[in-house]
Short mmCIF file of C-alpha atoms in Angstrom, two decimals:
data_model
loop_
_atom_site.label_atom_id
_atom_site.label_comp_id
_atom_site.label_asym_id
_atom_site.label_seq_id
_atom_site.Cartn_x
_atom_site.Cartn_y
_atom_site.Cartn_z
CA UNK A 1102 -52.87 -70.08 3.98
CA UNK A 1103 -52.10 -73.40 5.45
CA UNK A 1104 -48.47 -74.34 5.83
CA UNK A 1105 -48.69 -76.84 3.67
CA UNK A 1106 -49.73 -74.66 0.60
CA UNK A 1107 -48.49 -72.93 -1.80
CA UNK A 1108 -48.04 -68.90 -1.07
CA UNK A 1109 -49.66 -67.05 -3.90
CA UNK A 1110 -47.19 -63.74 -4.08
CA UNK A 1111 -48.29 -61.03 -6.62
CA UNK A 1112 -45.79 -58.91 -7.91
CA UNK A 1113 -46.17 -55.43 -8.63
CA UNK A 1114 -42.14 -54.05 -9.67
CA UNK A 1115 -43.80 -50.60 -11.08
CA UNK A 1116 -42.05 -47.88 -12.64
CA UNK A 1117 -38.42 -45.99 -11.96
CA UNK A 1118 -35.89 -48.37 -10.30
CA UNK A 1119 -38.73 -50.43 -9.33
CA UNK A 1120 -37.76 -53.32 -11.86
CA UNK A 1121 -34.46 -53.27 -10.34
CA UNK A 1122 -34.87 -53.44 -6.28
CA UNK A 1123 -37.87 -56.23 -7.07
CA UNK A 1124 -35.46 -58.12 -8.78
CA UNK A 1125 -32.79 -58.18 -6.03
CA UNK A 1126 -35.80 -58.83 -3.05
CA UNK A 1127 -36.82 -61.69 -5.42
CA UNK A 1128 -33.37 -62.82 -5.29
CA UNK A 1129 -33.44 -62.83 -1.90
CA UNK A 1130 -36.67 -64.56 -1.38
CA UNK A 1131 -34.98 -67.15 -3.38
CA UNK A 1132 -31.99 -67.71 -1.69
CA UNK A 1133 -33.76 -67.91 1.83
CA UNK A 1134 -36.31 -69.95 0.73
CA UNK A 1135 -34.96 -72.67 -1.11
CA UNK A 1136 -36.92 -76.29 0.30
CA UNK A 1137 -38.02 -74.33 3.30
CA UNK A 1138 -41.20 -71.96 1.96
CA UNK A 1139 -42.57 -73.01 -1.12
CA UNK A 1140 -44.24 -70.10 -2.70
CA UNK A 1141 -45.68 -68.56 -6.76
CA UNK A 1142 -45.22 -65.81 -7.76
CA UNK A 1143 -47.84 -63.63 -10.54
CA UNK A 1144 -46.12 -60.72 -11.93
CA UNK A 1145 -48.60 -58.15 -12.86
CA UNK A 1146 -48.20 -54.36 -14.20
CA UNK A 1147 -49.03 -51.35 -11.93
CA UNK A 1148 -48.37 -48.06 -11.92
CA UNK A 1149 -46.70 -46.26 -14.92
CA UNK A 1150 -45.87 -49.18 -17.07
CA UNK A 1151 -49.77 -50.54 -16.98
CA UNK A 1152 -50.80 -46.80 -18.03
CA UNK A 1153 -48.65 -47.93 -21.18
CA UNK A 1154 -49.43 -50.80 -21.14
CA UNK A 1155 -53.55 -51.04 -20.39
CA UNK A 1156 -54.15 -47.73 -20.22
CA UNK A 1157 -54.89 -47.22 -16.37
CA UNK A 1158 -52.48 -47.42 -13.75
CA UNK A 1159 -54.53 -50.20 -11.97
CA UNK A 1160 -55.85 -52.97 -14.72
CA UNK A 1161 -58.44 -55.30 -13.73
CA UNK A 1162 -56.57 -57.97 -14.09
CA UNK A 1163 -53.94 -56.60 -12.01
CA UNK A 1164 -56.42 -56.04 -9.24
CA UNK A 1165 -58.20 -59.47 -9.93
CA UNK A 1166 -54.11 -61.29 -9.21
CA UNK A 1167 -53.93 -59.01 -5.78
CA UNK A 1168 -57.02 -59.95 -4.73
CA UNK A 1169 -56.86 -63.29 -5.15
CA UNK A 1170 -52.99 -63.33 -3.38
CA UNK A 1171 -52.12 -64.16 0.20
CA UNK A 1172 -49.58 -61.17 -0.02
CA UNK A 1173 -48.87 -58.12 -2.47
CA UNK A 1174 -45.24 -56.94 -3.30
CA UNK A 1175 -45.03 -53.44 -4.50
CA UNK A 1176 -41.76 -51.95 -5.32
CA UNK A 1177 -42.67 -48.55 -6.50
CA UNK A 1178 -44.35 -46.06 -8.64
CA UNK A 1179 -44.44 -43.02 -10.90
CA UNK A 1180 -42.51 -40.26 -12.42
CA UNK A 1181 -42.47 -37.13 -14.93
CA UNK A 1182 -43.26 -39.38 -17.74
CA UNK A 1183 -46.85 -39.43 -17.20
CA UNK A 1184 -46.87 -36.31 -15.08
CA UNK A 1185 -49.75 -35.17 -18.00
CA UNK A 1186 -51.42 -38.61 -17.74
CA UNK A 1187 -55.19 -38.59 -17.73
CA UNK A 1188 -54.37 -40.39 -14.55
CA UNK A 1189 -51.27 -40.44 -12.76
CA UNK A 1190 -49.73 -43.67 -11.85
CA UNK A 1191 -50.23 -43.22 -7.78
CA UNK A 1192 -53.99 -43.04 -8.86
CA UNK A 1193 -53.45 -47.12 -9.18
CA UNK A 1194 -52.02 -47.21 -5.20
CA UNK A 1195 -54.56 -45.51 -3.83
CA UNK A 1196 -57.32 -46.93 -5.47
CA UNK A 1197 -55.60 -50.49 -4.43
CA UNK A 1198 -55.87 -49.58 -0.77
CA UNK A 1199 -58.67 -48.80 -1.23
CA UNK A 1200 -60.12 -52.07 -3.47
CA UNK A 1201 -58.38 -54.13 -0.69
CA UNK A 1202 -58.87 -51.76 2.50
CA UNK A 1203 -55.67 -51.57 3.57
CA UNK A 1204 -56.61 -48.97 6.00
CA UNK A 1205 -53.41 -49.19 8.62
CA UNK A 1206 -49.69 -48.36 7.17
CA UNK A 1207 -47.27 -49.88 9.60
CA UNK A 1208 -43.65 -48.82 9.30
CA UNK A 1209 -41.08 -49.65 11.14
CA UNK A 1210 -37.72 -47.67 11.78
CA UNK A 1211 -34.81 -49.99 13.24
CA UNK A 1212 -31.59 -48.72 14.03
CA UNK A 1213 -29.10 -51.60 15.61
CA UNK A 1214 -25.41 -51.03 17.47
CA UNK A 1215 -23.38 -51.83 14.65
CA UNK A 1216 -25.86 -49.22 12.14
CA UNK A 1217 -25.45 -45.98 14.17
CA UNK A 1218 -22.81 -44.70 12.64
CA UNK A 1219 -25.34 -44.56 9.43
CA UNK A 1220 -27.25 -42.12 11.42
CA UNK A 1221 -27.23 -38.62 11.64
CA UNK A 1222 -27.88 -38.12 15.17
CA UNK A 1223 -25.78 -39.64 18.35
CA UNK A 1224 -28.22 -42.14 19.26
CA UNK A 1225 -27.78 -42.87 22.81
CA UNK A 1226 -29.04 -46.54 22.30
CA UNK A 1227 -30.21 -48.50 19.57
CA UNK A 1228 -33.73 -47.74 18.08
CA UNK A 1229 -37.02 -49.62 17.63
CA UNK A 1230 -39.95 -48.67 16.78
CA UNK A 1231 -43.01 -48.98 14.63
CA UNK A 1232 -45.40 -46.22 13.61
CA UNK A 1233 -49.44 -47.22 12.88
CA UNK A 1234 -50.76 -44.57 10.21
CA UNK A 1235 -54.28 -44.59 9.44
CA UNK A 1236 -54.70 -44.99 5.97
CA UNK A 1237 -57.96 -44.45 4.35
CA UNK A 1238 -59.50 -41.28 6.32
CA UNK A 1239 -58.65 -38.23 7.98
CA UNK A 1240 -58.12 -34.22 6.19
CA UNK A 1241 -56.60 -36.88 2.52
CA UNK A 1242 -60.14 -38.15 2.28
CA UNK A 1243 -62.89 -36.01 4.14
CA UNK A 1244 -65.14 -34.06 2.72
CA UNK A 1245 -66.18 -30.86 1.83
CA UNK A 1246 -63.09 -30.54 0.00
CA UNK A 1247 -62.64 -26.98 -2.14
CA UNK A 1248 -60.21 -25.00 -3.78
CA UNK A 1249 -60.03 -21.24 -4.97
CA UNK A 1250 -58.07 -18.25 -5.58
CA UNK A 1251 -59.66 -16.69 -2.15
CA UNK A 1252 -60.53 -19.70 0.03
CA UNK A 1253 -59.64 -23.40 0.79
CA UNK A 1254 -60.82 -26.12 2.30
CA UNK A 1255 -60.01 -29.11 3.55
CA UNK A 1256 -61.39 -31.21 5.87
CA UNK A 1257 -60.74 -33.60 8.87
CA UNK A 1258 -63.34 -36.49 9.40
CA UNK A 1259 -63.07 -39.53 11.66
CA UNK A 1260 -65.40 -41.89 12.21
CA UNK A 1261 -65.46 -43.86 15.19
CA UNK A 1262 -65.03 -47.56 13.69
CA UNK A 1263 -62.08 -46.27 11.44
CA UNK A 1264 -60.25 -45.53 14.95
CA UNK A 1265 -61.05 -47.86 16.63
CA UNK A 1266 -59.78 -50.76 14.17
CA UNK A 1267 -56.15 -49.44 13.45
CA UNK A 1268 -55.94 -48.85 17.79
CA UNK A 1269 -56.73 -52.24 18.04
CA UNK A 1270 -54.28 -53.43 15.78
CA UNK A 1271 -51.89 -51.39 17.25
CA UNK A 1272 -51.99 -52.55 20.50
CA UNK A 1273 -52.49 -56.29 19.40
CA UNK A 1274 -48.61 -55.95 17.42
CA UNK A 1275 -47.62 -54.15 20.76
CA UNK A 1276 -47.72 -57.67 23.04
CA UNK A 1277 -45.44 -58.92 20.36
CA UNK A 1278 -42.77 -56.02 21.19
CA UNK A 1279 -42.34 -54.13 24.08
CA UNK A 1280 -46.10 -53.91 25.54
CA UNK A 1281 -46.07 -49.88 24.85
CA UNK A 1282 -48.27 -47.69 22.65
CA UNK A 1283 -48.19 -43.89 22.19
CA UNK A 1284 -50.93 -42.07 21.15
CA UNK A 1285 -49.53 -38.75 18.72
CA UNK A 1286 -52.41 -36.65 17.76
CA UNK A 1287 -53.11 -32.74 18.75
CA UNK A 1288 -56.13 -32.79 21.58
CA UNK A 1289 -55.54 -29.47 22.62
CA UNK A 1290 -56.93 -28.21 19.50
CA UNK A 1291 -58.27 -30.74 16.87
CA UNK A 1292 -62.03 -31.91 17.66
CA UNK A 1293 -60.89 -35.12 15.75
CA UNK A 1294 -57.91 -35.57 18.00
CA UNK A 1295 -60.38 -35.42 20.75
CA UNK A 1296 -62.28 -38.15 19.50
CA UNK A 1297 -59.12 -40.37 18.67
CA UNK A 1298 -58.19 -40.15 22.65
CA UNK A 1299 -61.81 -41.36 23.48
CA UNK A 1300 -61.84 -44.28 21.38
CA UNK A 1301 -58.00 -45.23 21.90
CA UNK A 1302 -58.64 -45.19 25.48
CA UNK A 1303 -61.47 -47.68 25.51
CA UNK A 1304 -59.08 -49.64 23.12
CA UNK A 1305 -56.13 -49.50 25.94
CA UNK A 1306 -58.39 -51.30 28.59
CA UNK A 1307 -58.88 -53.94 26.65
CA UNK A 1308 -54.93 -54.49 26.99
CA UNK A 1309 -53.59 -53.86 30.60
CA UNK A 1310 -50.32 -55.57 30.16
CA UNK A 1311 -49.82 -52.32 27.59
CA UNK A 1312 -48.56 -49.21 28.97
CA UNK A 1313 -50.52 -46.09 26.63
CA UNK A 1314 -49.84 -42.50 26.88
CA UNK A 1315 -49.90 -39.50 24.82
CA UNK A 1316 -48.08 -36.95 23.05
CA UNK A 1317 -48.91 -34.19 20.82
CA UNK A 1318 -47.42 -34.38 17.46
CA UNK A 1319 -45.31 -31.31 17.89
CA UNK A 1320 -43.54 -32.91 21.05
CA UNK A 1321 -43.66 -36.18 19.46
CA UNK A 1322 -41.69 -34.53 15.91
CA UNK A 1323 -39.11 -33.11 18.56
CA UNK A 1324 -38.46 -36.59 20.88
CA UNK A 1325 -38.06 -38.53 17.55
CA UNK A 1326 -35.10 -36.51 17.21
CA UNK A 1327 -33.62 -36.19 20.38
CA UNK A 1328 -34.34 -39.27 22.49
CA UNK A 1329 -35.89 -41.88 19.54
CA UNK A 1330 -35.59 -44.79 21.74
CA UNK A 1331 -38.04 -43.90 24.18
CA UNK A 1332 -40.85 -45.06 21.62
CA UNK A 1333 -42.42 -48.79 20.65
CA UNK A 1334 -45.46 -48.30 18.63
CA UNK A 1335 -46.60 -45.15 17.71
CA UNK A 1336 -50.26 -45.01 16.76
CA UNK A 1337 -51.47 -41.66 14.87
CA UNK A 1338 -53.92 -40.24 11.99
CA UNK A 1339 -52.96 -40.03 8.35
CA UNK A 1340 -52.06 -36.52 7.99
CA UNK A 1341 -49.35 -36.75 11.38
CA UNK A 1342 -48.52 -40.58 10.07
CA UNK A 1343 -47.52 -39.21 6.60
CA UNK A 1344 -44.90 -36.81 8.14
CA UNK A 1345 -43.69 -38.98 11.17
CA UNK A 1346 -43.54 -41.84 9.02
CA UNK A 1347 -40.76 -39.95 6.85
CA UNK A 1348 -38.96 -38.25 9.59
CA UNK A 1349 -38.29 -40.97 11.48
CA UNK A 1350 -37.04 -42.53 8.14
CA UNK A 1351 -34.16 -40.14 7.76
CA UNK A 1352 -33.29 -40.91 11.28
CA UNK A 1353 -31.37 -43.90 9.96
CA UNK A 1354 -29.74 -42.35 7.06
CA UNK A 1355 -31.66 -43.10 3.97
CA UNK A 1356 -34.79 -43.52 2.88
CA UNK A 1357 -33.26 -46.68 1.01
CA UNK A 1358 -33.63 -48.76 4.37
CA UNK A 1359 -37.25 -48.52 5.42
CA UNK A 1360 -40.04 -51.21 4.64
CA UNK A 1361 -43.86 -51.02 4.80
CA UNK A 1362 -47.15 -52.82 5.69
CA UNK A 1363 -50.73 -51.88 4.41
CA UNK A 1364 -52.81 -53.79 5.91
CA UNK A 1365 -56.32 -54.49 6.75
CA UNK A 1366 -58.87 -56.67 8.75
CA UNK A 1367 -58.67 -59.65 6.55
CA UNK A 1368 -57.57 -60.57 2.35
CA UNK A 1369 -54.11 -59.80 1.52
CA UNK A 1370 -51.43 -56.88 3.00
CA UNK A 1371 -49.02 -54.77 0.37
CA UNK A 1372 -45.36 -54.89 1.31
CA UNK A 1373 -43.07 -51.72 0.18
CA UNK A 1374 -40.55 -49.49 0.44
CA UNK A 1375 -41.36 -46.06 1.11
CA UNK A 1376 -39.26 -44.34 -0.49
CA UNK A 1377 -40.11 -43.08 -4.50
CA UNK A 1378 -39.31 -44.39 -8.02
CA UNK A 1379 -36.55 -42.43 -8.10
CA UNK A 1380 -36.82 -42.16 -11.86
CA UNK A 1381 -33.30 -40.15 -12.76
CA UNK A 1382 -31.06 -43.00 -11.01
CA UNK A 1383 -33.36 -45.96 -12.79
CA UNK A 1384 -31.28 -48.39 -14.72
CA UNK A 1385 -27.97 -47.29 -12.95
CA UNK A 1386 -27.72 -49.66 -10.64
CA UNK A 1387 -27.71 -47.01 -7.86
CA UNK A 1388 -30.73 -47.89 -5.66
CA UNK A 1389 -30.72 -49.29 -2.53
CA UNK A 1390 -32.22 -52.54 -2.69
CA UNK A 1391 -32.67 -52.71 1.06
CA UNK A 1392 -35.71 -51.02 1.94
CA UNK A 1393 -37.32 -53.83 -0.91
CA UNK A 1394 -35.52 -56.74 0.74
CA UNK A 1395 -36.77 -55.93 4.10
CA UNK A 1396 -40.31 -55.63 2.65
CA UNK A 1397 -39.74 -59.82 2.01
CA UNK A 1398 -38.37 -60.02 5.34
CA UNK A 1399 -41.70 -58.40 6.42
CA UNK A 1400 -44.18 -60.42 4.41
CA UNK A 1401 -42.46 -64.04 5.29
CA UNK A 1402 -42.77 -62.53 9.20
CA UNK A 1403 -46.56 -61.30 9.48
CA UNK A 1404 -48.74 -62.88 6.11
CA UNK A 1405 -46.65 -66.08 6.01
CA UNK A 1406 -45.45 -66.64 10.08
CA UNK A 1407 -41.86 -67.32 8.88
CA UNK A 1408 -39.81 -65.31 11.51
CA UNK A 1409 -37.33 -67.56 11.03
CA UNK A 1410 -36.68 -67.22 7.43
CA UNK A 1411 -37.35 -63.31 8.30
CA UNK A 1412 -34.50 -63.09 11.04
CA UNK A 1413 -31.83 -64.98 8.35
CA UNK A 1414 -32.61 -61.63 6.05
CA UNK A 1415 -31.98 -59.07 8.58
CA UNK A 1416 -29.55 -60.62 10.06
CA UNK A 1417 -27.95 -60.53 6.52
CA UNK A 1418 -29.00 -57.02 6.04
CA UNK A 1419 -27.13 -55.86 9.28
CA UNK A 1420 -24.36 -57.45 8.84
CA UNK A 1421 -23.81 -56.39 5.41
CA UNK A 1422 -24.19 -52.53 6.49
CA UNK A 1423 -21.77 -52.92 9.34
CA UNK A 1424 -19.29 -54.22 6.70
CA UNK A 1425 -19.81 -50.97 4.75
CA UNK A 1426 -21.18 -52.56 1.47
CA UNK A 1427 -23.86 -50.03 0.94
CA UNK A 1428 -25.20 -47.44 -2.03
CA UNK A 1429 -24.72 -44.16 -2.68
CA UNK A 1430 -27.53 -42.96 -0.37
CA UNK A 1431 -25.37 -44.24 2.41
CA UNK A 1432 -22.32 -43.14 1.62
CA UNK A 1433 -20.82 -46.10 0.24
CA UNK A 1434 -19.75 -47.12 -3.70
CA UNK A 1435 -21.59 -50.48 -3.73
CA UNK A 1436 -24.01 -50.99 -7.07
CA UNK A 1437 -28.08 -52.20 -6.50
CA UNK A 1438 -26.20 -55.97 -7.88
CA UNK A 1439 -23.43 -55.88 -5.06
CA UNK A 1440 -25.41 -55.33 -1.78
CA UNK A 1441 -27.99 -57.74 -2.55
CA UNK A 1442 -24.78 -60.53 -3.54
CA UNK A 1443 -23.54 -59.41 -0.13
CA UNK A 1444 -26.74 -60.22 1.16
CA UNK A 1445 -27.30 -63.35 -0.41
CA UNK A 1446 -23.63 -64.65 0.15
CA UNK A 1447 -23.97 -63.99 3.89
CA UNK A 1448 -27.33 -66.05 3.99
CA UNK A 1449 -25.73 -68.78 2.18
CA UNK A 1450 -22.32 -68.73 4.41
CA UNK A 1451 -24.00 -68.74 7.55
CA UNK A 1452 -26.19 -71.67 6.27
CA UNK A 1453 -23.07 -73.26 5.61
CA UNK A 1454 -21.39 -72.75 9.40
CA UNK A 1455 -24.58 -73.41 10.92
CA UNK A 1456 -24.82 -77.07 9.39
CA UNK A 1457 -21.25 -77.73 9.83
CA UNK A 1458 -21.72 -76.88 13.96
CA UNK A 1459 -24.67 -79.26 13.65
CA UNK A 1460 -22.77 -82.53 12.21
#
């Protein structure tokens, strides 16, 4: 996309509260916007609503609209209503990583000064980092695969290529940060591990200014808890992604706070929360819109190269947590409606001081 086009957004707002947190993001994206990004948005139904809608969780239409987009927004999807589906709604996400190869989940985990206290651990300093899953191989995809009342089997499989693409992305967002990757995996035991060091290591030559080491994923689920700021980007498999990805979530307080990035070597990357649909709280006005709104902040950043407009929504988002005006999930009384206001008013009002300095 050229910066003098158009950004072609589609819009996936799902099932469960869903609706709700894409509606404040969108809000958002509005507000910081305005004559300064000029984007369209295609609203298209995913997930539960399209099984009820089409019949299958991803429509071809639907998948047609992503394709076609310079960036996906997903807000989430699922629940017990189609629990007996012929196919559940997640079926759709999966197979749209897969249509699009989004084969490397980037999530980062951000924990400033004035957000400790969210925390429950006593952080010594403020945290930063960014985990690299791989996405589309490893013991969730490999075959044989088998299942019986006396024996399973699951099984493990890298190839080469799949590591060495998601390594070099990884260390290609690390000269953006702090010029540091760690390896997680489990060497000492895992043939596949052993394989991941080989081809990450030919990876880390190519990039000298980077420091790389490695960790085991045992050590690395233990130092996540007691010293999290020792760590930049974190590069892994999918199996130790999945849970490292979610534990370092909780490490700021909710689940309600983190963003995503599946991405792949070219065509367009899927921004989301990672957190669930969180059907029982849907329509309440209860969910935390911020892990949704950071998802924007994400997409204007890396598909669109608007940092700046990206900075104005964190900036927004921090300020409004130190205040206190926060959901349930954080401890606080605020409503979905009332955090993203805060949000947007704090944009506006430091739009507002900024032009007045600059008479």
């Amino acid at each position: 996309m050229t910066t003098t086009s158009v950004a072609q957004i589609a819009v996936l707002a799902g099932d469960g509260v869903g609706p709700e947190i894409m509606t404040a993001a969108l809000a958002v994206l509005k507000t910081v916007s305005q004559d300064q990004f000029q984007y369209q948005l295609q609203a298209v139904p995913f997930g539960g609503i399209a099984i009820d809608q089409c019949g299958e969780p991803l429509p071809a239409t639907t998948l047609a609209t992503c394709q076609a987009s310079d960036a996906v927004l997903l807000a989430a999807v699922g629940g017990p209503k189609w629990d007996q589906a012929p196919q559940r709604p997640e079926a759709g996400l999966l197979a749209l990583r897969q249509a699009l190869n989004l084969f490397a989940n980037i999530r980062p985990t951000r924990i400033t000064e004035a957000n400790q206290h969210y925390s429950p651990l006593k952080l010594a300093a403020p945290v930063d980092f960014v985990i690299f899953r791989e996405l589309t191989s490893g013991i969730y995809f490999g075959q044989p695969r088998t299942f019986s009342s006396e024996m399973a089997v699951d099984t493990m499989r890298y190839q080469r290529e799949e590591i060495a693409r998601i390594a070099r992305l990884a260390f290609q967002f690390a000269t953006t940060r702090s010029q540091h990757v760690t390896l997680v995996d489990k060497a000492n035991v895992l043939a596949s591990s052993r394989l991941w060091r080989q081809v990450v290591a030919a990876i880390a030559a190519e990039f000298p200014a980077v420091t790389y080491d490695t960790k085991y994923v045992d050590a690395t689920a233990m130092q996540l808890i007691a010293h999290p700021e020792q760590f930049d980007v974190i590069l892994t498999a999918n199996l130790f992604g999945d849970i490292l990805s979610d534990e370092a979530a909780e490490i700021t307080g909710s689940l309600g706070t983190i963003p995503s990035i599946s991405q792949g070597s070219q065509g367009p990357a899927l921004y989301e929360p990672i957190h669930g649909s969180a059907p029982d709280i849907a329509g309440q006005s209860r969910a935390n819109p911020i892990a949704m709104i950071r998802s924007v902040a994400l997409m204007l950043a890396h598909s669109f190269k608007r940092t700046d407009l990206a900075n104005e929504i964190t900036t927004a988002i921090d300020a409004v947590m130190a205040a206190g005006i926060v959901t349930p999930d954080l401890g606080g009384s605020a409503t979905t409606t009332a955090v993203t206001a805060a949000i947007i008013n704090h944009i506006q009002e430091s739009r507002e001081v900024y032009a007045t300095d600059h008479v």
